[in-house]
PDB file of C-alpha atoms in Angstrom:
ATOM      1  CA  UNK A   1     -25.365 -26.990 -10.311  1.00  0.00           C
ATOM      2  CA  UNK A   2     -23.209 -24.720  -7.848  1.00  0.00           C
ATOM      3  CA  UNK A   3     -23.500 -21.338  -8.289  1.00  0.00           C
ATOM      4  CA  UNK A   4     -20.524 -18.976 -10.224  1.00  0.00           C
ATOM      5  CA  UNK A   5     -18.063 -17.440  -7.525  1.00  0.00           C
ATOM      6  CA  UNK A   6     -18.984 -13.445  -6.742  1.00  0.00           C
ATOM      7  CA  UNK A   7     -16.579 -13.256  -3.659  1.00  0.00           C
ATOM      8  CA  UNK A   8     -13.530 -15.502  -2.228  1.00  0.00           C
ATOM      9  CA  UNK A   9     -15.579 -16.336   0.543  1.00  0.00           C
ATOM     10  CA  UNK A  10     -17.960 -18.790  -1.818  1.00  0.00           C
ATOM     11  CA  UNK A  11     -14.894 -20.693  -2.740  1.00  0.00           C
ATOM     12  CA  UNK A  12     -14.697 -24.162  -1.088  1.00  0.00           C
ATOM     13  CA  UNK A  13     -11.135 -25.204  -2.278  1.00  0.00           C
ATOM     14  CA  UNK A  14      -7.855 -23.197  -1.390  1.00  0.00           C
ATOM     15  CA  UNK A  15      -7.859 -23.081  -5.550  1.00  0.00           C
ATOM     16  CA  UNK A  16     -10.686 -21.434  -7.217  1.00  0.00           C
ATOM     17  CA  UNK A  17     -11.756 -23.106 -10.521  1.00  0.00           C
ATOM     18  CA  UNK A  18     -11.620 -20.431 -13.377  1.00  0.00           C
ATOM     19  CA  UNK A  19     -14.932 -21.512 -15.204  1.00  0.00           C
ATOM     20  CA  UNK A  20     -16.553 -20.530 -11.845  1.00  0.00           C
ATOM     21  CA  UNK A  21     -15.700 -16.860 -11.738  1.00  0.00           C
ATOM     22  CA  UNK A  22     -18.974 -14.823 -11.960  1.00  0.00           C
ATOM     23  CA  UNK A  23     -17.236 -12.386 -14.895  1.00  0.00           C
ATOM     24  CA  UNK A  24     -19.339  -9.175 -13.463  1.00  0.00           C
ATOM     25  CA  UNK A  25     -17.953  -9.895 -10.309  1.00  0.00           C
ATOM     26  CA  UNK A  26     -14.580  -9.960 -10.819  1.00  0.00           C
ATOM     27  CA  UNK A  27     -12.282  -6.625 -10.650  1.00  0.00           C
ATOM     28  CA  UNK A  28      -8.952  -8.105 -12.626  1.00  0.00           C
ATOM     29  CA  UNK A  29      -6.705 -10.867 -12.363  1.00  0.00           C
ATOM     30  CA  UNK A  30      -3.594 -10.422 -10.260  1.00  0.00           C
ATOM     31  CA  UNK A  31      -0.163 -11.716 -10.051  1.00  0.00           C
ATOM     32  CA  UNK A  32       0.581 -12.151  -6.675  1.00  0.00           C
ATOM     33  CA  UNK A  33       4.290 -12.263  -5.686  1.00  0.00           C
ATOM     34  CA  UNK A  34       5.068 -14.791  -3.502  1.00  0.00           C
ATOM     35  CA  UNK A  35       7.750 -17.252  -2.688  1.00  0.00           C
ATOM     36  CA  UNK A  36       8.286 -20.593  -3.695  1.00  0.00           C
ATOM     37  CA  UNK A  37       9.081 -23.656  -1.399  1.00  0.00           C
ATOM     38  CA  UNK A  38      13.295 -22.664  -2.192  1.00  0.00           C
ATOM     39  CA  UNK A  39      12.359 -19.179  -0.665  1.00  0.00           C
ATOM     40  CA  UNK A  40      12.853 -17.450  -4.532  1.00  0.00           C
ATOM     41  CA  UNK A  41      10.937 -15.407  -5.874  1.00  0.00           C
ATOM     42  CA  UNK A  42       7.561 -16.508  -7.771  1.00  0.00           C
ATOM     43  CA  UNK A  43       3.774 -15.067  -8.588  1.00  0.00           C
ATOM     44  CA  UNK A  44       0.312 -17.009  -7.590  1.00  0.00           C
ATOM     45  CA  UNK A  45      -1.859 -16.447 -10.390  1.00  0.00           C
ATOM     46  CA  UNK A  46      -4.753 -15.042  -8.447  1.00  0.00           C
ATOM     47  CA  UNK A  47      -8.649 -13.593  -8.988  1.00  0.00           C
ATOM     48  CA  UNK A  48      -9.893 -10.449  -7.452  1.00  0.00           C
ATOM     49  CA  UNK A  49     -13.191  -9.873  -6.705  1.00  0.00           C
ATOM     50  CA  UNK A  50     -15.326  -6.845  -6.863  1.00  0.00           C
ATOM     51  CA  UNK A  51     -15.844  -6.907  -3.031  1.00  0.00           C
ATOM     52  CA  UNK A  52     -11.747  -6.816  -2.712  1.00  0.00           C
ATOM     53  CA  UNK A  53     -11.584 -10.395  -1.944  1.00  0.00           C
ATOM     54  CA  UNK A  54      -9.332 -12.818  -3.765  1.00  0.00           C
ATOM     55  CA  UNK A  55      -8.424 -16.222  -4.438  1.00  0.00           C
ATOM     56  CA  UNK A  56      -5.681 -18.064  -6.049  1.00  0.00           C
ATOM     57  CA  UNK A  57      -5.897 -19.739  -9.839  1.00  0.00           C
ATOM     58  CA  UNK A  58      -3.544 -21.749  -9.447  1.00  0.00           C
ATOM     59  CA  UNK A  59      -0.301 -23.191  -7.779  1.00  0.00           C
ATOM     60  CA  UNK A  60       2.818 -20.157  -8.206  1.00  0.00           C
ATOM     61  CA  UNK A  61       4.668 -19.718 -11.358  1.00  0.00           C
ATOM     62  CA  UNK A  62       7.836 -17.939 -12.703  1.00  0.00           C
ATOM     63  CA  UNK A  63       6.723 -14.637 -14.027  1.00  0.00           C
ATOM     64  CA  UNK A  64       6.208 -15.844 -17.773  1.00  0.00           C
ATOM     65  CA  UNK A  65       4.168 -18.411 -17.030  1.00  0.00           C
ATOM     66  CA  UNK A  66       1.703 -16.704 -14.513  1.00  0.00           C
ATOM     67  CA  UNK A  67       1.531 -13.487 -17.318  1.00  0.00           C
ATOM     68  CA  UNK A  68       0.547 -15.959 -19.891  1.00  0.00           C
ATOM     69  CA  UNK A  69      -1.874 -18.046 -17.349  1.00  0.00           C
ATOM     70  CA  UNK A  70      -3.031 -15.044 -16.554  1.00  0.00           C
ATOM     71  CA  UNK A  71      -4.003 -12.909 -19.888  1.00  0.00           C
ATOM     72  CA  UNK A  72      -5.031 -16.343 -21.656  1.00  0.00           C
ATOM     73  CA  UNK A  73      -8.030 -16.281 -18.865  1.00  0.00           C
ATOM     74  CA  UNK A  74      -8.232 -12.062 -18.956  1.00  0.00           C
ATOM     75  CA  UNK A  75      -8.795 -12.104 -22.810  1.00  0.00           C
ATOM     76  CA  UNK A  76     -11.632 -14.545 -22.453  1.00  0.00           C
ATOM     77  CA  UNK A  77     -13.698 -11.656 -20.782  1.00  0.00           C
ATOM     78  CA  UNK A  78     -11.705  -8.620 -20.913  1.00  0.00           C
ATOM     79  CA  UNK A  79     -10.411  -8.489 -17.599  1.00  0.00           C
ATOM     80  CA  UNK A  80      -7.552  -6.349 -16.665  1.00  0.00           C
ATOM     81  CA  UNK A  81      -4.450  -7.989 -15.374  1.00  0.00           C
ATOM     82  CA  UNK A  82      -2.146  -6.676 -12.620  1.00  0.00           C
ATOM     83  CA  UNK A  83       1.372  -6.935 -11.330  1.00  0.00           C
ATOM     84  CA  UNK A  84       2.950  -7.373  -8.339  1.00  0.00           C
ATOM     85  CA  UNK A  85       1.941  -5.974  -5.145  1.00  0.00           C
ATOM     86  CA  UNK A  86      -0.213  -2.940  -6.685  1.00  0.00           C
ATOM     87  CA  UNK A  87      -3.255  -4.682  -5.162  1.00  0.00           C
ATOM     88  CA  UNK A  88      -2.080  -4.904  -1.801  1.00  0.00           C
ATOM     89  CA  UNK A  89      -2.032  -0.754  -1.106  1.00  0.00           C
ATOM     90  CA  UNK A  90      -4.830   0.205  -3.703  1.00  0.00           C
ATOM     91  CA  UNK A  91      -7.036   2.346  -1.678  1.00  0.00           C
ATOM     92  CA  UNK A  92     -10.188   1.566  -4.309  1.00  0.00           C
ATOM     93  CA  UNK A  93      -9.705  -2.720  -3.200  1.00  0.00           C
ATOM     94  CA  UNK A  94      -9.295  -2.092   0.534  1.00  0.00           C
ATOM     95  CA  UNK A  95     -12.530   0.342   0.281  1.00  0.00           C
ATOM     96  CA  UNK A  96     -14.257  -2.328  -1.633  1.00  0.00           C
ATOM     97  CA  UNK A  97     -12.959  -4.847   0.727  1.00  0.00           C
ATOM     98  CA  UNK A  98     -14.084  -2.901   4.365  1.00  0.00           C
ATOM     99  CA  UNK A  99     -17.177  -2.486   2.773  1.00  0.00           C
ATOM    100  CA  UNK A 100     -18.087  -5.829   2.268  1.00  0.00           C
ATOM    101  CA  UNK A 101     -16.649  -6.765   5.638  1.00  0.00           C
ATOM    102  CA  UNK A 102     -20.015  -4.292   6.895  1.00  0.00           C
ATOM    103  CA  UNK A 103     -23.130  -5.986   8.890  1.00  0.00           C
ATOM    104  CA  UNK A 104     -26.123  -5.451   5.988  1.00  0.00           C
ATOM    105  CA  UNK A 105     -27.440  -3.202   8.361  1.00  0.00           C
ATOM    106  CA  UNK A 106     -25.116  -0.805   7.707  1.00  0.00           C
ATOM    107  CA  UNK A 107     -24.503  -0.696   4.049  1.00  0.00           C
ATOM    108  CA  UNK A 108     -26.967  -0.464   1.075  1.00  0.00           C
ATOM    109  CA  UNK A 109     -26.302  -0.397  -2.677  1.00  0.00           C
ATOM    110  CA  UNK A 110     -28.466   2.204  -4.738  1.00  0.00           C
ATOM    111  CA  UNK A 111     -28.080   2.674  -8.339  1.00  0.00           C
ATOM    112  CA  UNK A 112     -24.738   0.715  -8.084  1.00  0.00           C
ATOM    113  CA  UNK A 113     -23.002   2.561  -5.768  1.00  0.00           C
ATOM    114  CA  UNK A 114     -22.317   1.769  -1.649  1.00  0.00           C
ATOM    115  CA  UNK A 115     -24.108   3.718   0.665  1.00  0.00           C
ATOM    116  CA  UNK A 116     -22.891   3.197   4.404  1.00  0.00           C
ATOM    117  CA  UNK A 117     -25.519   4.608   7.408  1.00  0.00           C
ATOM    118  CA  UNK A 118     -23.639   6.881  10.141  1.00  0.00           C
ATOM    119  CA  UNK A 119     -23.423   3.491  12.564  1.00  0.00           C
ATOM    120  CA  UNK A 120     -21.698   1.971   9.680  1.00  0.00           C
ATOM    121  CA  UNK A 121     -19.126   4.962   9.086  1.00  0.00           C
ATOM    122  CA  UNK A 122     -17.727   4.543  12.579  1.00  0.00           C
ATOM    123  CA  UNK A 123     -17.410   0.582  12.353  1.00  0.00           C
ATOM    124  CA  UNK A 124     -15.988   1.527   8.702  1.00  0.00           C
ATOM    125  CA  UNK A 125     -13.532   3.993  10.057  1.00  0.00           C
ATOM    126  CA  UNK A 126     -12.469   1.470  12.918  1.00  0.00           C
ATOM    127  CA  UNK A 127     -11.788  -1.572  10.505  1.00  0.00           C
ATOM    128  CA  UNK A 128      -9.948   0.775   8.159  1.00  0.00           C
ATOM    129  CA  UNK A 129      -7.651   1.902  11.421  1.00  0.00           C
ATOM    130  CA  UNK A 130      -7.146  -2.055  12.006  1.00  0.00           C
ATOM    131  CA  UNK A 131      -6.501  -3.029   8.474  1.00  0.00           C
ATOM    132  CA  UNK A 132      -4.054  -0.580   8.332  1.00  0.00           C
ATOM    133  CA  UNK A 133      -1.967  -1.835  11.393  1.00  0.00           C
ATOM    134  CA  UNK A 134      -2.513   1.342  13.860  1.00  0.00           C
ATOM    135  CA  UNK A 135      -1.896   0.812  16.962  1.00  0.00           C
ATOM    136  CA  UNK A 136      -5.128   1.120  19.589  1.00  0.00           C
ATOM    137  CA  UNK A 137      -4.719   4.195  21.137  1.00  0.00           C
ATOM    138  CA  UNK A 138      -3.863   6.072  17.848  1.00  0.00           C
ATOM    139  CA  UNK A 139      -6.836   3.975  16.184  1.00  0.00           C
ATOM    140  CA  UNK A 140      -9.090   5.453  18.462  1.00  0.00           C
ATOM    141  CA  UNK A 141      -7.808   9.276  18.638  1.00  0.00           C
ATOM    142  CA  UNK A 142      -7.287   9.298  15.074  1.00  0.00           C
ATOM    143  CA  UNK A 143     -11.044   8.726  14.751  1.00  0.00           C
ATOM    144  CA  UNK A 144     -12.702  10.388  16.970  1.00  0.00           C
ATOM    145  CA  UNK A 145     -10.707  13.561  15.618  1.00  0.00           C
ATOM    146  CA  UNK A 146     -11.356  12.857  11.848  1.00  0.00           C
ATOM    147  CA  UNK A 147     -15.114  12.196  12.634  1.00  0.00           C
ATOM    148  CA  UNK A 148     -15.328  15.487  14.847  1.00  0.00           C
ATOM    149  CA  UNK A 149     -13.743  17.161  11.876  1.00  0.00           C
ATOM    150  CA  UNK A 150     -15.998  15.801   9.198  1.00  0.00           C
ATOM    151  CA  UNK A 151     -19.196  16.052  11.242  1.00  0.00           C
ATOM    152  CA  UNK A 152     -18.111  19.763  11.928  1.00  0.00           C
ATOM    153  CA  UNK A 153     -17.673  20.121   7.791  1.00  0.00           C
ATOM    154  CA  UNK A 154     -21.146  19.108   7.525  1.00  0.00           C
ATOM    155  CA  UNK A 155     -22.945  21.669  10.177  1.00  0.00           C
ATOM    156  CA  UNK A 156     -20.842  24.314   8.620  1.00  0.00           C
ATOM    157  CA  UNK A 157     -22.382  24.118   5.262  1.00  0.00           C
ATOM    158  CA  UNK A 158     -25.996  24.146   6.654  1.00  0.00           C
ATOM    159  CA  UNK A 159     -26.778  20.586   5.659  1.00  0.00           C
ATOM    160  CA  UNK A 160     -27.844  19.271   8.494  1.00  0.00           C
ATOM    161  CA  UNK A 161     -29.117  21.054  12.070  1.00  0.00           C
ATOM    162  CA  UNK A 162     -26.978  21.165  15.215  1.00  0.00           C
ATOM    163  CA  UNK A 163     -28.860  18.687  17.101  1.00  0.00           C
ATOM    164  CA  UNK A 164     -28.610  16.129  14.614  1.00  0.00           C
ATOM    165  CA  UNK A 165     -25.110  16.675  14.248  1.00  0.00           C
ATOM    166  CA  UNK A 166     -24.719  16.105  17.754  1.00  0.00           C
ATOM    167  CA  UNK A 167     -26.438  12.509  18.078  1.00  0.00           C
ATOM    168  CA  UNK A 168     -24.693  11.653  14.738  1.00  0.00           C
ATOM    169  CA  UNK A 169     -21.127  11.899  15.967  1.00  0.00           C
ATOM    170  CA  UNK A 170     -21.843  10.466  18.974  1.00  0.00           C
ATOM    171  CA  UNK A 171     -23.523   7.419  17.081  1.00  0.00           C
ATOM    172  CA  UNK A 172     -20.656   6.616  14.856  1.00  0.00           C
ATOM    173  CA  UNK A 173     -18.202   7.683  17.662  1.00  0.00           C
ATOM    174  CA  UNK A 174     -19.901   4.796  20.051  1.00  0.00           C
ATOM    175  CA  UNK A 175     -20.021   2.178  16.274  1.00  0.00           C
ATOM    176  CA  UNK A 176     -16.300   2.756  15.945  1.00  0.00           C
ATOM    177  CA  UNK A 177     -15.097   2.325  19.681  1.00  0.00           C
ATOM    178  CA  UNK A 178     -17.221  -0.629  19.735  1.00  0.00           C
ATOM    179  CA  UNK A 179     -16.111  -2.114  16.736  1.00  0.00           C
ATOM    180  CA  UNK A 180     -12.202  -1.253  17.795  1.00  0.00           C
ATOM    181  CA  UNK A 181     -12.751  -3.134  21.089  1.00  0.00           C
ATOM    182  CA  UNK A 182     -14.680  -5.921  19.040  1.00  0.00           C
ATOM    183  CA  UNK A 183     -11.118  -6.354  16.790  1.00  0.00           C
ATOM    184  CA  UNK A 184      -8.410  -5.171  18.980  1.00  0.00           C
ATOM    185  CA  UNK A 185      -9.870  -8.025  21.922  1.00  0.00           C
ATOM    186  CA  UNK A 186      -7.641  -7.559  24.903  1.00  0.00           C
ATOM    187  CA  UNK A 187      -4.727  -5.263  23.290  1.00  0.00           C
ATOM    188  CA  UNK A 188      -3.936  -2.431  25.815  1.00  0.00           C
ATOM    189  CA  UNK A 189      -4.576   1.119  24.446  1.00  0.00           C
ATOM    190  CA  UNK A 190      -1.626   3.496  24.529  1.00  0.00           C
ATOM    191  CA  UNK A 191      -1.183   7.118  23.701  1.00  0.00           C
ATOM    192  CA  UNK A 192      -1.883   8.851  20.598  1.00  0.00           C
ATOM    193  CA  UNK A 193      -0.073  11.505  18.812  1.00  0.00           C
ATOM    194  CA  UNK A 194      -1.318  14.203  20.586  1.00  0.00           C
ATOM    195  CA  UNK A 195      -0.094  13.135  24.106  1.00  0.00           C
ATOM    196  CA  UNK A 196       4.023  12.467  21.951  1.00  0.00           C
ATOM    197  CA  UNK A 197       6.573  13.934  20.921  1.00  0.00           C
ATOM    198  CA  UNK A 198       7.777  13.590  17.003  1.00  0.00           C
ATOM    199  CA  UNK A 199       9.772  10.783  18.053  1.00  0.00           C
ATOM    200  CA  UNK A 200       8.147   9.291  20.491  1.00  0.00           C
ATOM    201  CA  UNK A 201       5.062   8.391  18.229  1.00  0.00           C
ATOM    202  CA  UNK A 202       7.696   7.463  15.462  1.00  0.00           C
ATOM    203  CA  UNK A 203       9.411   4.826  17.848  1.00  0.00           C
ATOM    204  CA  UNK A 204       5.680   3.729  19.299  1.00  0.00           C
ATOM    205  CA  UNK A 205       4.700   3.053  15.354  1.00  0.00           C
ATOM    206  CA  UNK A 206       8.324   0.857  14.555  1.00  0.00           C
ATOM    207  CA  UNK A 207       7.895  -0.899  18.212  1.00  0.00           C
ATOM    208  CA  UNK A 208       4.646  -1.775  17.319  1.00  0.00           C
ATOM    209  CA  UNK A 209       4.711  -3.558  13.799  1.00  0.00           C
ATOM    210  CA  UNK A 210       8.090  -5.158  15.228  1.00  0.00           C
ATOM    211  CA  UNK A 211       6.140  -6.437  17.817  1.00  0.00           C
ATOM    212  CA  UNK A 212       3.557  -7.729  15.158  1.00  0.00           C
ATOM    213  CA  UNK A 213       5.826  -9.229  12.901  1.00  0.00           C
ATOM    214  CA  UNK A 214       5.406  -6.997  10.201  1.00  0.00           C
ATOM    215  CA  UNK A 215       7.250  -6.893   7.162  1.00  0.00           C
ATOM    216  CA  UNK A 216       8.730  -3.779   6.096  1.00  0.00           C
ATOM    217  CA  UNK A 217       5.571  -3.268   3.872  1.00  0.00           C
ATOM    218  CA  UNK A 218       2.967  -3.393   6.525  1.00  0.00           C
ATOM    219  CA  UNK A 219       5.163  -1.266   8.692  1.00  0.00           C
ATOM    220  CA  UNK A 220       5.504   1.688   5.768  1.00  0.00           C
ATOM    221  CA  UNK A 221       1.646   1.069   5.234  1.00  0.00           C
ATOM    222  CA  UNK A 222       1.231   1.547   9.023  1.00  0.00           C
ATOM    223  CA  UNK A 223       3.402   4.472   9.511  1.00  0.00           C
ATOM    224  CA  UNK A 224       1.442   6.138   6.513  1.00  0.00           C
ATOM    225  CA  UNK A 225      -1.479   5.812   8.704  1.00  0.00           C
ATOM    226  CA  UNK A 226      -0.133   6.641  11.505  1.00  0.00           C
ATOM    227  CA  UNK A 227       0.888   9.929  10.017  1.00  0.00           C
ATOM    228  CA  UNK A 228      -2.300  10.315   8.912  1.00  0.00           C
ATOM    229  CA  UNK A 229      -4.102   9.645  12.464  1.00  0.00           C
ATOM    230  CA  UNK A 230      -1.604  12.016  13.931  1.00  0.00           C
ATOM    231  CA  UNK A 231      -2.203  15.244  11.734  1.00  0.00           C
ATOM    232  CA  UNK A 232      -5.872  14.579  12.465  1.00  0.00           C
ATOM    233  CA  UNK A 233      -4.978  15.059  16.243  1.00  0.00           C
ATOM    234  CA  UNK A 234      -2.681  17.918  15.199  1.00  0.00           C
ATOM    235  CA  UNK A 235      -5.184  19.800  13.565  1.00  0.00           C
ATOM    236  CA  UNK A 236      -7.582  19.527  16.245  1.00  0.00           C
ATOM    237  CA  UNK A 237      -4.963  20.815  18.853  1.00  0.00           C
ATOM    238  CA  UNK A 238      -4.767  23.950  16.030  1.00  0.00           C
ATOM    239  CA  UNK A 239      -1.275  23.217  14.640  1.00  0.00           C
ATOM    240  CA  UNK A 240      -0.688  24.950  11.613  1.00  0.00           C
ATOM    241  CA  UNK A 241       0.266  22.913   8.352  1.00  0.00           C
ATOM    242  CA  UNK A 242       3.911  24.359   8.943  1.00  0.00           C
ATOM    243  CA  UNK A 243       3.844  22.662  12.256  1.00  0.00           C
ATOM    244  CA  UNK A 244       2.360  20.019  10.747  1.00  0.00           C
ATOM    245  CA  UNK A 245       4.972  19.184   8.240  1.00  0.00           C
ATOM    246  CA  UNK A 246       7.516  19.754  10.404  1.00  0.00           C
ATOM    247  CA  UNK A 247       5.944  17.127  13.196  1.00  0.00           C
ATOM    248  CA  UNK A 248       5.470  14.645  10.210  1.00  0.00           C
ATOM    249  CA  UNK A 249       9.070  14.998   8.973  1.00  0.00           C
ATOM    250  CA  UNK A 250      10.547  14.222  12.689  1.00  0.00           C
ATOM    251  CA  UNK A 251       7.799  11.495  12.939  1.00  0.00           C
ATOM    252  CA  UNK A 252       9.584   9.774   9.529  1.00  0.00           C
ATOM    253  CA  UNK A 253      12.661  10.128  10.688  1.00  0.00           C
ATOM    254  CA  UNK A 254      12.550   8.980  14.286  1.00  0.00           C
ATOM    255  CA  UNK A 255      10.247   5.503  12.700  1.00  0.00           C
ATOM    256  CA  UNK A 256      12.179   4.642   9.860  1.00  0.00           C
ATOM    257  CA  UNK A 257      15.542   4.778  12.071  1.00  0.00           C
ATOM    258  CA  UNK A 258      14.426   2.843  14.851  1.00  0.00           C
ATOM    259  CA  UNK A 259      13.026   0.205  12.048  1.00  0.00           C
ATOM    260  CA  UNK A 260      16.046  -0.300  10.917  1.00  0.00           C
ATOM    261  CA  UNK A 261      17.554  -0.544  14.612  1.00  0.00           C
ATOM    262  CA  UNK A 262      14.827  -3.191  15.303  1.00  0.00           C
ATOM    263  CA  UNK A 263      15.039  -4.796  12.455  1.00  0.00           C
ATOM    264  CA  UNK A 264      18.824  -5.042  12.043  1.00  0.00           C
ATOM    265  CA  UNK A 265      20.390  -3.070   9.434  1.00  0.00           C
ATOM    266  CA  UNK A 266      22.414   0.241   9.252  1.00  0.00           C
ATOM    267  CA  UNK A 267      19.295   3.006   9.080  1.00  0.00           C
ATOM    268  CA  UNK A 268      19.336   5.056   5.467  1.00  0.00           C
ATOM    269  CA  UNK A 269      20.789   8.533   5.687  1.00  0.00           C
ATOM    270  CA  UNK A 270      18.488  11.007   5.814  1.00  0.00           C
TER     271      UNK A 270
END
């Protein structure tokens, strides 16, 4: 008898078979917007594991049919259900989900909770920078910075001595780089925010996802990290969180405008 499904990756068929769901392994049930074959709008009734994965229930549905598909299966075992694209930006699921995406060698569970070794928060830090859709070169200062900063927290509060400080940065400073050039494979790295402008590192973020393909939500979800990487490098360079906001506004600005240039449509007035 085949085992109940813990993660998406156990499921053979595109469709995952709802008696098979391993109840303590599943986070909620999600309706998943999608698009039918006339391009209109419709929801995939879909699972979602513990370890962020998911799977689809069944084939898409107008939205009263996937709610009742879906809470006729959630009141069976008390799951939550969830709407639209909530899933898709919910920083507890894409934690869950990097996590699990971790060599065994660098994560543990102890009394139910993930611990990650300092190897395994560099290669964590560099699939979160991917996932996110930041370019290389801000993938890589962005980290190194945030790292510096965070290993620096740590010596400042006496909880751990200088020299292990300094082999512990550099370990998860090599895990990340390595793990970057593992999933970037032969993408050039450019400049980060320090080395930009404002708008320079806006236009590098829209150029970037428009070279990918994105959609306008991966590009906002990139820009947020982008903005993100780039006060990181800001801080380090000793800008003050005036400066700081300021840089951040002009990067918003100078992105979202050139988006819309790239993208085809009359840019929203500021």
């Amino acid at each position: 008898m085949a085992k109940p499904y813990t993660t998406a990756s156990a499921i053979p068929d595109i469709i995952a078979d709802p008696a098979m769901l391993a109840p303590q392994s599943v986070r909620c049930l999600w309706m998943r917007p999608v698009l039918n074959k006339d391009s209109k709008a419709a929801f995939l009734p879909s699972v979602v594991f513990t370890d962020g994965t998911d799977c689809p229930l069944a084939c898409e549905m107008n939205d009263l049919h996937a709610r009742q598909f879906c809470q006729r299966l959630a009141a069976i075992h008390d799951w939550p259900v969830k709407d639209g694209r909530v899933l898709e930006g919910n920083a507890e699921v894409v934690a869950d989900r990097v996590f699990a995406a971790l060599d065994d060698g660098d994560r543990m569970e102890m009394d139910g909770e993930g611990w990650v070794n300092v190897p395994g928060m560099g290669r964590m830090a560099a699939i979160f920078a991917h996932e996110a859709g930041l370019p290389l070169g801000v993938a890589v200062e962005g980290i190194t910075h945030k790292l510096a900063r965070m290993f620096a927290d740590i010596e400042a509060q006496g909880a751990m001595p200088p020299h292990d400080i300094k082999k512990n940065l550099r370990a998860a400073t090599e895990a990340a780089c390595a793990k970057l050039a593992e999933l970037y494979g032969s993408e050039v790295r450019g400049p980060g925010a320090g080395s930009l402008s404002p708008a320079q590192f806006g236009i590098l973020i829209a150029d970037y996802h428009h070279s990918k393909g994105s959609t306008d939500e991966l590009f906002q979800r990139g820009l947020t990290a982008a903005l993100e990487a780039g006060a990181e490098a800001w801080r380090a360079a000793g800008e003050s969180e005036n400066e700081m906001d300021q840089k951040t506004d002009a990067v918003l600005d100078a992105s979202l405008r050139h988006w819309f240039r790239l993208t085809g449509r009359q840019a929203p007035v500021m």
